[in-house]
Amino acid sequence: MENQHDDVCEVSVIHHETVNLVRNAMPDEELVLDAAELFKVFGDSTRAKIICALAVAEMCVCDIAALLNMSSSAISHQLRILKQARIVRSRRDGKIIYYSLDDEHIKLLFDVAIAHMKEEH
């Protein structure tokens, strides 16, 4: 049986060099909070599917709704959240609005997450 205190130091010692090294390498607090908010937006399975779809091709709301077997209004709601979080962007072509990932970083984040999950299986 695993000891429930295995994750607790048995000796109270602060390794000042390590603490200072890490403190100096830490990003600004605001950036960390922004990253946490980004991951919250990623945390919804519908939004994750939309991101995966847009990583392949630019799509309109109707196409995404058909792909995910959901209503256009449900997709529009999720796209609004993704747009506010600067994960997707839109462009108008006549009466149709097309959505795409805001930049290559979004695809990279998801590619890394998917690769990590494949390792787990």
GROMACS .gro file of C-alpha atoms in nm:
model
  121
    1MET     CA    1   0.000   0.000   0.000
    2GLU     CA    2   0.133   0.341  -0.098
    3ASN     CA    3   0.211   0.573   0.191
    4GLN     CA    4  -0.028   0.868   0.186
    5HIS     CA    5   0.257   1.101   0.280
    6ASP     CA    6   0.494   1.010  -0.006
    7ASP     CA    7   0.447   1.355  -0.160
    8VAL     CA    8   0.549   1.542   0.154
    9CYS     CA    9   0.909   1.634   0.236
   10GLU     CA   10   1.031   1.462   0.550
   11VAL     CA   11   1.287   1.734   0.613
   12SER     CA   12   1.201   2.103   0.610
   13VAL     CA   13   1.480   2.245   0.393
   14ILE     CA   14   1.448   2.522   0.138
   15HIS     CA   15   1.682   2.489  -0.160
   16HIS     CA   16   1.732   2.861  -0.218
   17GLU     CA   17   1.928   2.824  -0.543
   18THR     CA   18   1.651   2.615  -0.697
   19VAL     CA   19   1.376   2.844  -0.567
   20ASN     CA   20   1.554   3.152  -0.706
   21LEU     CA   21   1.628   2.981  -1.039
   22VAL     CA   22   1.261   2.889  -1.083
   23ARG     CA   23   1.134   3.227  -0.957
   24ASN     CA   24   1.346   3.404  -1.220
   25ALA     CA   25   1.225   3.169  -1.494
   26MET     CA   26   0.854   3.207  -1.409
   27PRO     CA   27   0.646   3.412  -1.653
   28ASP     CA   28   0.462   3.720  -1.530
   29GLU     CA   29   0.159   3.645  -1.313
   30GLU     CA   30  -0.076   3.798  -1.569
   31LEU     CA   31   0.053   3.565  -1.842
   32VAL     CA   32   0.002   3.262  -1.617
   33LEU     CA   33  -0.355   3.370  -1.542
   34ASP     CA   34  -0.423   3.427  -1.913
   35ALA     CA   35  -0.287   3.080  -1.994
   36ALA     CA   36  -0.510   2.927  -1.726
   37GLU     CA   37  -0.812   3.103  -1.881
   38LEU     CA   38  -0.712   2.972  -2.224
   39PHE     CA   39  -0.705   2.617  -2.092
   40LYS     CA   40  -1.050   2.668  -1.936
   41VAL     CA   41  -1.184   2.754  -2.282
   42PHE     CA   42  -1.014   2.442  -2.422
   43GLY     CA   43  -1.183   2.239  -2.147
   44ASP     CA   44  -1.518   2.203  -2.325
   45SER     CA   45  -1.548   1.899  -2.554
   46THR     CA   46  -1.758   2.081  -2.816
   47ARG     CA   47  -1.506   2.364  -2.836
   48ALA     CA   48  -1.225   2.107  -2.856
   49LYS     CA   49  -1.398   1.940  -3.152
   50ILE     CA   50  -1.445   2.277  -3.323
   51ILE     CA   51  -1.076   2.355  -3.275
   52CYS     CA   52  -0.978   2.016  -3.419
   53ALA     CA   53  -1.204   2.075  -3.719
   54LEU     CA   54  -1.070   2.424  -3.783
   55ALA     CA   55  -0.715   2.289  -3.761
   56VAL     CA   56  -0.795   2.102  -4.082
   57ALA     CA   57  -0.991   2.364  -4.276
   58GLU     CA   58  -1.168   2.697  -4.255
   59MET     CA   59  -1.541   2.634  -4.206
   60CYS     CA   60  -1.872   2.817  -4.174
   61VAL     CA   61  -2.118   2.763  -3.888
   62CYS     CA   62  -2.344   2.539  -4.100
   63ASP     CA   63  -2.054   2.313  -4.197
   64ILE     CA   64  -1.935   2.279  -3.836
   65ALA     CA   65  -2.293   2.210  -3.720
   66ALA     CA   66  -2.330   1.936  -3.984
   67LEU     CA   67  -1.993   1.785  -3.892
   68LEU     CA   68  -2.069   1.775  -3.520
   69ASN     CA   69  -2.440   1.694  -3.561
   70MET     CA   70  -2.541   2.000  -3.360
   71SER     CA   71  -2.758   2.304  -3.415
   72SER     CA   72  -2.614   2.614  -3.581
   73SER     CA   73  -2.713   2.821  -3.277
   74ALA     CA   74  -2.517   2.590  -3.043
   75ILE     CA   75  -2.213   2.614  -3.270
   76SER     CA   76  -2.248   2.993  -3.297
   77HIS     CA   77  -2.252   3.018  -2.917
   78GLN     CA   78  -1.930   2.816  -2.888
   79LEU     CA   79  -1.765   3.012  -3.170
   80ARG     CA   80  -1.844   3.338  -2.986
   81ILE     CA   81  -1.660   3.206  -2.681
   82LEU     CA   82  -1.366   3.090  -2.893
   83LYS     CA   83  -1.354   3.425  -3.073
   84GLN     CA   84  -1.359   3.623  -2.746
   85ALA     CA   85  -1.069   3.408  -2.626
   86ARG     CA   86  -0.881   3.486  -2.951
   87ILE     CA   87  -0.871   3.117  -3.043
   88VAL     CA   88  -1.064   3.159  -3.367
   89ARG     CA   89  -1.111   3.445  -3.611
   90SER     CA   90  -1.370   3.506  -3.875
   91ARG     CA   91  -1.391   3.650  -4.223
   92ARG     CA   92  -1.694   3.738  -4.431
   93ASP     CA   93  -1.738   3.625  -4.790
   94GLY     CA   94  -2.068   3.767  -4.911
   95LYS     CA   95  -2.335   3.636  -4.675
   96ILE     CA   96  -2.118   3.358  -4.533
   97ILE     CA   97  -1.884   3.396  -4.236
   98TYR     CA   98  -1.592   3.155  -4.230
   99TYR     CA   99  -1.403   3.063  -3.916
  100SER     CA  100  -1.042   2.956  -3.879
  101LEU     CA  101  -0.791   2.919  -3.598
  102ASP     CA  102  -0.649   3.252  -3.490
  103ASP     CA  103  -0.289   3.137  -3.534
  104GLU     CA  104  -0.063   2.834  -3.560
  105HIS     CA  105  -0.008   2.825  -3.181
  106ILE     CA  106  -0.362   2.700  -3.124
  107LYS     CA  107  -0.307   2.404  -3.358
  108LEU     CA  108   0.029   2.335  -3.197
  109LEU     CA  109  -0.125   2.327  -2.847
  110PHE     CA  110  -0.387   2.077  -2.960
  111ASP     CA  111  -0.137   1.866  -3.155
  112VAL     CA  112   0.078   1.838  -2.840
  113ALA     CA  113  -0.226   1.749  -2.626
  114ILE     CA  114  -0.339   1.480  -2.872
  115ALA     CA  115   0.014   1.338  -2.895
  116HIS     CA  116   0.031   1.324  -2.516
  117MET     CA  117  -0.302   1.140  -2.497
  118LYS     CA  118  -0.187   0.888  -2.758
  119GLU     CA  119   0.117   0.812  -2.538
  120GLU     CA  120  -0.114   0.735  -2.248
  121HIS     CA  121  -0.295   0.463  -2.446
   0.00000   0.00000   0.00000
